[in-house]
mmCIF file of C-alpha atoms in Angstrom:
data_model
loop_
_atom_site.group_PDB
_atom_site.id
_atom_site.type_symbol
_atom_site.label_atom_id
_atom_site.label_comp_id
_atom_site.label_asym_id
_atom_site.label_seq_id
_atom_site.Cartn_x
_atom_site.Cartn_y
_atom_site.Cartn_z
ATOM 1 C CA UNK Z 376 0.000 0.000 0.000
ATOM 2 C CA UNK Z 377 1.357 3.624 -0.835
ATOM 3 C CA UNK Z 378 1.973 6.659 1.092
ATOM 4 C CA UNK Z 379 -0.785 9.444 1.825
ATOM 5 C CA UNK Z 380 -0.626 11.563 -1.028
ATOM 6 C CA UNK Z 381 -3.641 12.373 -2.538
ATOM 7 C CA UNK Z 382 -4.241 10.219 -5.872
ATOM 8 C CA UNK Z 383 -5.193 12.054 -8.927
ATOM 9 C CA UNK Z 384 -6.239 10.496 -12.523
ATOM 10 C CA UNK Z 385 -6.573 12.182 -16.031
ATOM 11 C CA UNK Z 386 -7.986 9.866 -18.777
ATOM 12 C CA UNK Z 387 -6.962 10.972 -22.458
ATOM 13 C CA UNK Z 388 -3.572 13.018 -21.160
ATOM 14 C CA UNK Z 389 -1.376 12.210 -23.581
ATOM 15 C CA UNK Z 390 -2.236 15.459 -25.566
ATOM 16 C CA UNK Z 391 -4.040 18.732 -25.825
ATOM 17 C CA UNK Z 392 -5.818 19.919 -22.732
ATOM 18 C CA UNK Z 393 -5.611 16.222 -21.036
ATOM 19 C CA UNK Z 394 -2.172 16.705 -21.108
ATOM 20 C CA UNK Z 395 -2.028 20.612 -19.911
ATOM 21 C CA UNK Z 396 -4.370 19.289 -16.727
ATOM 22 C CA UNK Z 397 -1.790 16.692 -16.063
ATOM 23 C CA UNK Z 398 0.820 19.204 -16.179
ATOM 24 C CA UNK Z 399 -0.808 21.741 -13.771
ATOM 25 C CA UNK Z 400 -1.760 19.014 -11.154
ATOM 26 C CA UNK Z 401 1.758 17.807 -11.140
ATOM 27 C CA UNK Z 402 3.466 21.221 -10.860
ATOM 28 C CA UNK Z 403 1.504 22.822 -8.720
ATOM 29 C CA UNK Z 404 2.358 23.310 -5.034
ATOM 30 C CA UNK Z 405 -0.261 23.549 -3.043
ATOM 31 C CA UNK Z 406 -1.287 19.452 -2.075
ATOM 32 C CA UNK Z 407 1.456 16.760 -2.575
ATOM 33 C CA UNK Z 408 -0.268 14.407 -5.575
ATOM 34 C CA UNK Z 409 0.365 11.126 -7.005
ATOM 35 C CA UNK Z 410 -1.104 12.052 -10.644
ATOM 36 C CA UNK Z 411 -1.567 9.271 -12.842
ATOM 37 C CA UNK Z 412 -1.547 10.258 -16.448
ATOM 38 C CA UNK Z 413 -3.283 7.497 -18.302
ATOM 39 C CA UNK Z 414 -3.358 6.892 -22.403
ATOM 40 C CA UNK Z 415 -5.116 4.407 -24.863
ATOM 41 C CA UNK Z 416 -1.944 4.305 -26.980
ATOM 42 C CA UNK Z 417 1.045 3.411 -24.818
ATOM 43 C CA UNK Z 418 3.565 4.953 -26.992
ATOM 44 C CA UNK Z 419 1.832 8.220 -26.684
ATOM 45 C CA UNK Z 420 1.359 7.889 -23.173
ATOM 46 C CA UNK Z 421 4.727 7.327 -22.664
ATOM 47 C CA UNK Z 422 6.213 9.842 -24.869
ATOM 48 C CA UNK Z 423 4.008 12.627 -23.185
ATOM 49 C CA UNK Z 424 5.140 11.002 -19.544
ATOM 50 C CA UNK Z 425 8.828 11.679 -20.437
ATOM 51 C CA UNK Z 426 7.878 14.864 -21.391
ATOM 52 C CA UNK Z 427 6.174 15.962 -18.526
ATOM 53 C CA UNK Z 428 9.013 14.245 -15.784
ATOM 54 C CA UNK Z 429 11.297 16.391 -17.641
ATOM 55 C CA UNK Z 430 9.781 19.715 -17.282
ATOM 56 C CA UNK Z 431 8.746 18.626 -13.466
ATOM 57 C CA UNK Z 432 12.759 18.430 -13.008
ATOM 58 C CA UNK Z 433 13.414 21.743 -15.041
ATOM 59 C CA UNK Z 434 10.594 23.698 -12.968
ATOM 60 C CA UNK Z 435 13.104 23.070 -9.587
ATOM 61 C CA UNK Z 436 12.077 22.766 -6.033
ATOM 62 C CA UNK Z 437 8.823 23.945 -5.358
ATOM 63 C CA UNK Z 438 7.113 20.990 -7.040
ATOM 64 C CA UNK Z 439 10.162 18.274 -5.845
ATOM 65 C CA UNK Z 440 9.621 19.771 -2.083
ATOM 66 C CA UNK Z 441 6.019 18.732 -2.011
ATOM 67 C CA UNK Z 442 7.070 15.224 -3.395
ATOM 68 C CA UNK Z 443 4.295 15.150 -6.471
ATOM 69 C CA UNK Z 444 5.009 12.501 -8.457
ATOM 70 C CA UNK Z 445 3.860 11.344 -11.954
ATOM 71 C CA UNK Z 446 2.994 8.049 -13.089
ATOM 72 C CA UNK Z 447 1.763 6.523 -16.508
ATOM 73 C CA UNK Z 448 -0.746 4.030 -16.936
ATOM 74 C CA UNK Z 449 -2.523 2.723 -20.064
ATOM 75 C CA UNK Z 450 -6.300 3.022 -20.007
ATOM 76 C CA UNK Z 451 -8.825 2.409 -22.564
ATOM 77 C CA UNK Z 452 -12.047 4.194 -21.729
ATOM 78 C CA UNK Z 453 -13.715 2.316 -24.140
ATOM 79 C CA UNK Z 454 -12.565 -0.645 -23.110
ATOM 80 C CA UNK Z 455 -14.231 -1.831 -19.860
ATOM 81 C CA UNK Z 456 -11.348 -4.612 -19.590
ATOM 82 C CA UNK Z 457 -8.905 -1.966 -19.483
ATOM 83 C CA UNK Z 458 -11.119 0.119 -16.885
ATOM 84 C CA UNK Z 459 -11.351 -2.637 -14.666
ATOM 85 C CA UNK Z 460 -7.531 -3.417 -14.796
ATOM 86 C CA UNK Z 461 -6.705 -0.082 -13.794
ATOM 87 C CA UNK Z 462 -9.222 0.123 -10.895
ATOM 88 C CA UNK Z 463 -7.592 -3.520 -10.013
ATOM 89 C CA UNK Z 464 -4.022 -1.869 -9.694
ATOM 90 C CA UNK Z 465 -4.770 0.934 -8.374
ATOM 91 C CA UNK Z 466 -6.528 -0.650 -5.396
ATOM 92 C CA UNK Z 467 -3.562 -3.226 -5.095
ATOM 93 C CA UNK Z 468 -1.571 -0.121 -4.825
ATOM 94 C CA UNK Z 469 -3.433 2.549 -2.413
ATOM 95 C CA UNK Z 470 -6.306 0.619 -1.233
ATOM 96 C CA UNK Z 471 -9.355 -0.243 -1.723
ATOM 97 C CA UNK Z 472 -10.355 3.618 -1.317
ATOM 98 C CA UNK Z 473 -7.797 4.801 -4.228
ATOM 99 C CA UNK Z 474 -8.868 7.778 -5.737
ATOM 100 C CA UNK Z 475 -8.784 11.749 -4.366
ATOM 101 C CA UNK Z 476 -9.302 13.154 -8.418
ATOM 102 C CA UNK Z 477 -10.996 12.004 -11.569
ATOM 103 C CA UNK Z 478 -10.650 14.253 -14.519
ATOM 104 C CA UNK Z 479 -12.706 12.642 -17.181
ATOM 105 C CA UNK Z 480 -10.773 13.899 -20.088
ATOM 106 C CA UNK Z 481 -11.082 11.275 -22.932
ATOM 107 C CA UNK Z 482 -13.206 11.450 -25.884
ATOM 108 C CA UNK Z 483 -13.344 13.556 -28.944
ATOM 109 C CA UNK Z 484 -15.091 13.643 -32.579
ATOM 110 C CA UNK Z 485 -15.278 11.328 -35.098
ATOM 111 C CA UNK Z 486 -12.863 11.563 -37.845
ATOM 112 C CA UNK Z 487 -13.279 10.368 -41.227
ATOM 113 C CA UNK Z 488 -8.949 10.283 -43.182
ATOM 114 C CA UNK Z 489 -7.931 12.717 -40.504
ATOM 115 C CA UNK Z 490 -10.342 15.187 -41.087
ATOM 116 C CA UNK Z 491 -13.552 15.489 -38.734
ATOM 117 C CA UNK Z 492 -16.618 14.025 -39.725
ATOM 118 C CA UNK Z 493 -19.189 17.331 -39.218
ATOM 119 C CA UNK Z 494 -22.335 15.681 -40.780
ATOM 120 C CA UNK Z 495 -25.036 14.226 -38.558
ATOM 121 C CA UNK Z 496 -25.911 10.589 -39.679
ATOM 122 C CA UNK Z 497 -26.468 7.905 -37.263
ATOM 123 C CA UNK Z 498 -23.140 6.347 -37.338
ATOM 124 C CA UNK Z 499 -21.469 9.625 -36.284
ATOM 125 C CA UNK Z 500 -23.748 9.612 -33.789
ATOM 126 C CA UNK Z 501 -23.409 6.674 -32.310
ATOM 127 C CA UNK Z 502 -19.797 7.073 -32.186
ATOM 128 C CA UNK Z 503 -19.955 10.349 -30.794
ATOM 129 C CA UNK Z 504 -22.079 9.467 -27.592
ATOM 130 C CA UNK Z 505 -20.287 6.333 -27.342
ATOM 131 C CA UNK Z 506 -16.946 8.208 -26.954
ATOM 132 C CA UNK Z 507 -17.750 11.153 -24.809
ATOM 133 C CA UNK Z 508 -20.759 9.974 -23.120
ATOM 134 C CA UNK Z 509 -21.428 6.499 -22.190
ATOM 135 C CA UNK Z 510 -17.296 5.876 -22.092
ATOM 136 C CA UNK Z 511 -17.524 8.849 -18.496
ATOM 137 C CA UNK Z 512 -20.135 7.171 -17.538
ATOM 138 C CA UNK Z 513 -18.729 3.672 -17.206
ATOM 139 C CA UNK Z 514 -15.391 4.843 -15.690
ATOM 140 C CA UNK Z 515 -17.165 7.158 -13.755
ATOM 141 C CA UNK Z 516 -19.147 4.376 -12.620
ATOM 142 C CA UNK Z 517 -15.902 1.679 -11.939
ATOM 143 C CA UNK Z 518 -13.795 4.621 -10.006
ATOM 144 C CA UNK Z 519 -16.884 6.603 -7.242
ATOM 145 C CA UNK Z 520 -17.031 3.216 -5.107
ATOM 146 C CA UNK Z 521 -12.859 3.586 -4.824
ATOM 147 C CA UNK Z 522 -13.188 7.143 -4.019
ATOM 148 C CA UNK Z 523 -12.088 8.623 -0.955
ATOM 149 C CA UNK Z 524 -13.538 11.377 1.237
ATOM 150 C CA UNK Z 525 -13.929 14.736 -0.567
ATOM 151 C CA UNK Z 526 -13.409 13.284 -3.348
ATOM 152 C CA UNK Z 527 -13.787 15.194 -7.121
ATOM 153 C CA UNK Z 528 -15.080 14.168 -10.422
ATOM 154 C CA UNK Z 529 -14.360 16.321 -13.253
ATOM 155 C CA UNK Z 530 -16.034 16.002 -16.681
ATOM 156 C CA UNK Z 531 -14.474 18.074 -19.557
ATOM 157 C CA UNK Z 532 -17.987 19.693 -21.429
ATOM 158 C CA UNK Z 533 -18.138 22.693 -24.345
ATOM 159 C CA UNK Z 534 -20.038 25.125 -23.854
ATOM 160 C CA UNK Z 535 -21.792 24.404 -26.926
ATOM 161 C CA UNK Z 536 -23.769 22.058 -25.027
ATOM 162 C CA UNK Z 537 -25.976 24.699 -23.550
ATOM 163 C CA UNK Z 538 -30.149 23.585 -22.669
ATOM 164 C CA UNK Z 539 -31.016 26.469 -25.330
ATOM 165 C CA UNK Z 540 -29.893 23.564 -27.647
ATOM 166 C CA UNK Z 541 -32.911 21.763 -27.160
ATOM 167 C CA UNK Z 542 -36.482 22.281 -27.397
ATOM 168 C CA UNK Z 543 -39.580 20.658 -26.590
ATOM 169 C CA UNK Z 544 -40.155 18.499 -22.941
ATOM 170 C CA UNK Z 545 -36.349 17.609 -22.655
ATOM 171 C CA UNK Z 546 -34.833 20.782 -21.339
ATOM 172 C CA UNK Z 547 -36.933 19.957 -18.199
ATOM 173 C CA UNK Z 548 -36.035 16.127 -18.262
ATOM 174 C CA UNK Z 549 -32.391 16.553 -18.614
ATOM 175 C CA UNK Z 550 -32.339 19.207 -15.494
ATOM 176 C CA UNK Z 551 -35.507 16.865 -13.258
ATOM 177 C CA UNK Z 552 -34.600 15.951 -10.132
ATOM 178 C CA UNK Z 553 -36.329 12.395 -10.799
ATOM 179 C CA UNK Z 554 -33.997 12.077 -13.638
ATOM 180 C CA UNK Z 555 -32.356 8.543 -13.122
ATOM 181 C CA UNK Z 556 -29.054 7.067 -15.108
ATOM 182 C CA UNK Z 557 -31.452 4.474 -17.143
ATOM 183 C CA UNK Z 558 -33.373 7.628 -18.084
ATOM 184 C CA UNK Z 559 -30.390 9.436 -19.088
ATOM 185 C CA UNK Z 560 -29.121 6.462 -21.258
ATOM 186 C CA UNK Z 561 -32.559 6.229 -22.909
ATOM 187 C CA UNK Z 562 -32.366 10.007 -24.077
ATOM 188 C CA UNK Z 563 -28.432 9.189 -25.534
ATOM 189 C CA UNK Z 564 -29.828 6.317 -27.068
ATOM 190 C CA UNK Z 565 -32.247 7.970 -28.364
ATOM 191 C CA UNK Z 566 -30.955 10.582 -29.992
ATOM 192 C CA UNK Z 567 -29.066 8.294 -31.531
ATOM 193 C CA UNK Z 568 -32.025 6.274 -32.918
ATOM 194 C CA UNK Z 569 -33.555 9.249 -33.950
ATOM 195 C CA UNK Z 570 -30.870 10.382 -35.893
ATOM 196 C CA UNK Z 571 -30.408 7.436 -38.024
ATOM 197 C CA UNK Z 572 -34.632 7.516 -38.709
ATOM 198 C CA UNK Z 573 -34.342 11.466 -39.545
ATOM 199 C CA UNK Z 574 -37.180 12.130 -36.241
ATOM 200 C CA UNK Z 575 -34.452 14.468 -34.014
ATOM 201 C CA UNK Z 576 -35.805 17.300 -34.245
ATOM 202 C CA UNK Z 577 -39.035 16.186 -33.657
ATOM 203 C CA UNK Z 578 -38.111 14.758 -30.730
ATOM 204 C CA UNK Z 579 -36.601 18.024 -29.572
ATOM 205 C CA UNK Z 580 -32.464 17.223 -30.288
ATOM 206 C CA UNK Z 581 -30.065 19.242 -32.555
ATOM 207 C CA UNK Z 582 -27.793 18.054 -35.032
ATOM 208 C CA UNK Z 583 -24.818 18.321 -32.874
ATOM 209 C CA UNK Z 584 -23.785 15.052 -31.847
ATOM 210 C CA UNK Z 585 -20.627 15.701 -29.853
ATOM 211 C CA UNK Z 586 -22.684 18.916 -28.058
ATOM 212 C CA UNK Z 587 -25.838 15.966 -26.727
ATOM 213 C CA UNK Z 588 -23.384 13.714 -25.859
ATOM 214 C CA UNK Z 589 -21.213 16.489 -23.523
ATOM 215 C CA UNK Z 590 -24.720 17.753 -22.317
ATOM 216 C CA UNK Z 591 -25.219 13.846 -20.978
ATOM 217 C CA UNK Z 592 -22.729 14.209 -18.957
ATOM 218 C CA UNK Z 593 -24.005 17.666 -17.754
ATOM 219 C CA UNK Z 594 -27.151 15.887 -16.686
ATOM 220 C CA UNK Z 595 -24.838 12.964 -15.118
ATOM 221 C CA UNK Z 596 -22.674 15.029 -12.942
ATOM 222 C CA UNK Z 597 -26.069 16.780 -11.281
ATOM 223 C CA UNK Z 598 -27.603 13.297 -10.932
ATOM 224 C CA UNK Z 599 -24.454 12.098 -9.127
ATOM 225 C CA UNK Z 600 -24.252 15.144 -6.888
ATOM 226 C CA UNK Z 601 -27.954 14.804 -5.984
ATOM 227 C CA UNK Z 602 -27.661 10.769 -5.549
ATOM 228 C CA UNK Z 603 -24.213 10.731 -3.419
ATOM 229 C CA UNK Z 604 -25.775 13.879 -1.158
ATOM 230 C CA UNK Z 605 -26.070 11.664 1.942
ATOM 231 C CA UNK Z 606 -22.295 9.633 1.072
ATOM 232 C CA UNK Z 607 -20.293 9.942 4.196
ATOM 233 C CA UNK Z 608 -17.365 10.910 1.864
ATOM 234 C CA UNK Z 609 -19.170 13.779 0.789
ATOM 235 C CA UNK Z 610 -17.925 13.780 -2.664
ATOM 236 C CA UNK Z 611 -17.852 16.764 -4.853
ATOM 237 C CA UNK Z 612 -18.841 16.579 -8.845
ATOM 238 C CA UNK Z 613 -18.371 18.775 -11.733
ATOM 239 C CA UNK Z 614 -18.783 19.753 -15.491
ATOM 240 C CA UNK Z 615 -16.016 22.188 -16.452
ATOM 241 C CA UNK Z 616 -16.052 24.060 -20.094
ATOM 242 C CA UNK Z 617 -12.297 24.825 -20.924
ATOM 243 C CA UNK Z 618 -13.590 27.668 -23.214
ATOM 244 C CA UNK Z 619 -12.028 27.307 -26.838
ATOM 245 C CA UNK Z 620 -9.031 25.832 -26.548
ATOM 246 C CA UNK Z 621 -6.518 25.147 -29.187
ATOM 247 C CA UNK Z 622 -6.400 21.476 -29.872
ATOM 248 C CA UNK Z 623 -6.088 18.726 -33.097
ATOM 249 C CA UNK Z 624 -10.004 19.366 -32.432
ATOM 250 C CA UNK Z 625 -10.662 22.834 -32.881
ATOM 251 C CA UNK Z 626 -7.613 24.021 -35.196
ATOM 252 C CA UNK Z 627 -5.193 26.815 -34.605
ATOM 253 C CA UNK Z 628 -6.846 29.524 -34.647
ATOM 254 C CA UNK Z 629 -8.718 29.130 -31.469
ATOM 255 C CA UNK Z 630 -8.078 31.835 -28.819
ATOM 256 C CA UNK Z 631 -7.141 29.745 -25.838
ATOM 257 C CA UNK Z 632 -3.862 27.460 -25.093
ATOM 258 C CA UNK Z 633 -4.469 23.861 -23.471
ATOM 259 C CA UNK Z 634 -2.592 25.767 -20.377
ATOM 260 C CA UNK Z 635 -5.112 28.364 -20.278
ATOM 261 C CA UNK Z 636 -7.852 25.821 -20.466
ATOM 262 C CA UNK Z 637 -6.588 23.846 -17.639
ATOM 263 C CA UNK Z 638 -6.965 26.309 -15.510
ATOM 264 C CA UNK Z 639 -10.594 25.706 -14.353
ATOM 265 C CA UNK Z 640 -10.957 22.048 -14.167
ATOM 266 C CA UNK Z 641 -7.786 22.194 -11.911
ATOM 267 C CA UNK Z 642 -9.337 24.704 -9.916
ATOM 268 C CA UNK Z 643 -12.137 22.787 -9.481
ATOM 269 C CA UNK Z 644 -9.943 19.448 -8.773
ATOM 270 C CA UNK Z 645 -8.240 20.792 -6.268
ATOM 271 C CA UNK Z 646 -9.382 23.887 -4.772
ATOM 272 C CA UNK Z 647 -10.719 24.144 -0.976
ATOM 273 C CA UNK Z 648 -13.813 26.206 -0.914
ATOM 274 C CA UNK Z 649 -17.418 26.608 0.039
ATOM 275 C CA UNK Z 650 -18.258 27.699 -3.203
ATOM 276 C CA UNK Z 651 -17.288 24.651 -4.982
ATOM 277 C CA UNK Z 652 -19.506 22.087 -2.229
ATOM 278 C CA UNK Z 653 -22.721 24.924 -3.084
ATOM 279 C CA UNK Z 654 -22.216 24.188 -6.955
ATOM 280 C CA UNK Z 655 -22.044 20.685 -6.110
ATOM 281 C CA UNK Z 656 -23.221 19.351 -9.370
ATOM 282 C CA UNK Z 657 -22.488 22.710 -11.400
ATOM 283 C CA UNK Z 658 -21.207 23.990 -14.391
ATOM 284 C CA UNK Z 659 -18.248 26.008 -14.612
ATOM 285 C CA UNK Z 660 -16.416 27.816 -17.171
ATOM 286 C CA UNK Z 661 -13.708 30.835 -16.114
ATOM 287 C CA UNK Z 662 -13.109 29.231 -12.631
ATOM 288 C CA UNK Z 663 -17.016 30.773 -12.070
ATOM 289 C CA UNK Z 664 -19.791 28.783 -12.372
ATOM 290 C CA UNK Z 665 -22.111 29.190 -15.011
ATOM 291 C CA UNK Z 666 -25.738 28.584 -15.774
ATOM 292 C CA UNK Z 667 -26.375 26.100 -18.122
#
């Protein structure tokens, strides 16, 4: 069993802003962390580890002195295998309670010979809530019973996933406080069916895949914050937009770095305050939350 240092995970941090949170967690200097920066691809992972240890040793003493320390793991999201194998070790290594931080990073668009697939048919769909939605969920799902007290779960949104999206009944269903995980699965699923029969808008969904997917888990990190209210451990969830952040998704000519994007869900991972246990649940964008 390991030391007391709080335990921190990113999933998808072998690049863009997965890779900037990673890189703020492990240099900053106000908790000592065990950060575990976790990749499908273990090449990438690794490369992006190296990279990382070595600007940890360039930065000097303030991160050394509080003993952070970064580790690489692979980890498939998609993969529920690869889930459970990481759960396994890290519970052979810290405990059964393992985990202080979850940033649920992975997940992205679907691209099409390296160029992104902006059409809504129902195979873009599917793969689009499959990748950003159900994939939190499910590691979301393996990691909160290995949590410890106070413990955080971040979800990386957009802000293009907004309520004014949607129209009809399910701006009310998605923010219900009777809104249960089965239901929440039936409206990803079903935008997904309705898609591929042409019915989405009738149903009340846009043709933004990627934006009903991120506004699942939206709806998921309020349901979890109203479910785990009465947990002992009195754990702490969040959506955090990054704002638009320059990455192989959005192109170069976005305004924000993945530095400057890290900045909130860090804040959020990490920071003690009353605010963040009144937003339990929230949405935040600009280390303020934000209506949604």
């Amino acid at each position: 069993m390991d030391d007391d240092r709080l335990v921190a995970v990113v999933t998808g941090a072998n690049r863009g802003i997965g890779k900037a949170i990673t890189q703020q967690l492990l240099l900053q200097s106000s908790k000592p962390l065990i950060v575990y920066l976790t990749a499908r691809v273990v090449d990438r992972g690794q490369r992006a580890f190296d990279e990382l240890r070595r600007e940890q040793l360039r930065a000097g003493s303030n991160a050394l002195r509080q003993n952070n320390e970064l580790r690489f793991h692979q980890l498939d999201v998609s993969d529920e295998q690869s889930i459970r194998a990481f759960i396994d070790y890290l519970t052979l290594v810290h405990g059964n309670h393992s985990i202080d931080v979850l940033v649920n990073n992975a997940g992205g668009v679907v691209r099409q010979n390296d160029h992104i697939v902006r059409t809504c048919d129902a195979d873009t769909a599917a793969q689009c809530v499959q990748m950003n939605y159900f994939t939190a969920v499910n590691m979301t799902t393996w990691a909160v019973p290995h949590m410890r007290r106070h413990g955080r779960v971040v979800f990386l949104v957009t802000a293009l996933a907004h309520l004014g999206i949607f129209s009809g009944d399910l701006p009310r269903v998605l923010t219900s406080d009777e809104l249960t995980l089965a239901g929440l699965h039936i409206i990803e699923n079903g935008f997904v069916s309705s898609v591929g029969k042409g019915t989405y808008a009738a149903y009340g969904f846009p043709p933004m895949p990627y934006a009903v997917a991120k506004a699942g888990l939206i709806a998921y990190a309020r349901m979890m914050a109203r479910i785990t209210a009465s947990d002992p451990r009195g754990l702490l969830f969040a959506s955090v937009c990054p704002g638009y952040v320059k990455t192989d998704m959005t192109g170069p000519y976005a305004p924000l770095t993945p530095e400057q994007g890290a900045e909130t869900p860090v804040y959020v991972a990490l920071t003690d305050s009353k605010r963040l246990l009144r937003h339990n649940g929230g949405l935040w964008k600009h280390l303020k939350p934000m209506k949604w």
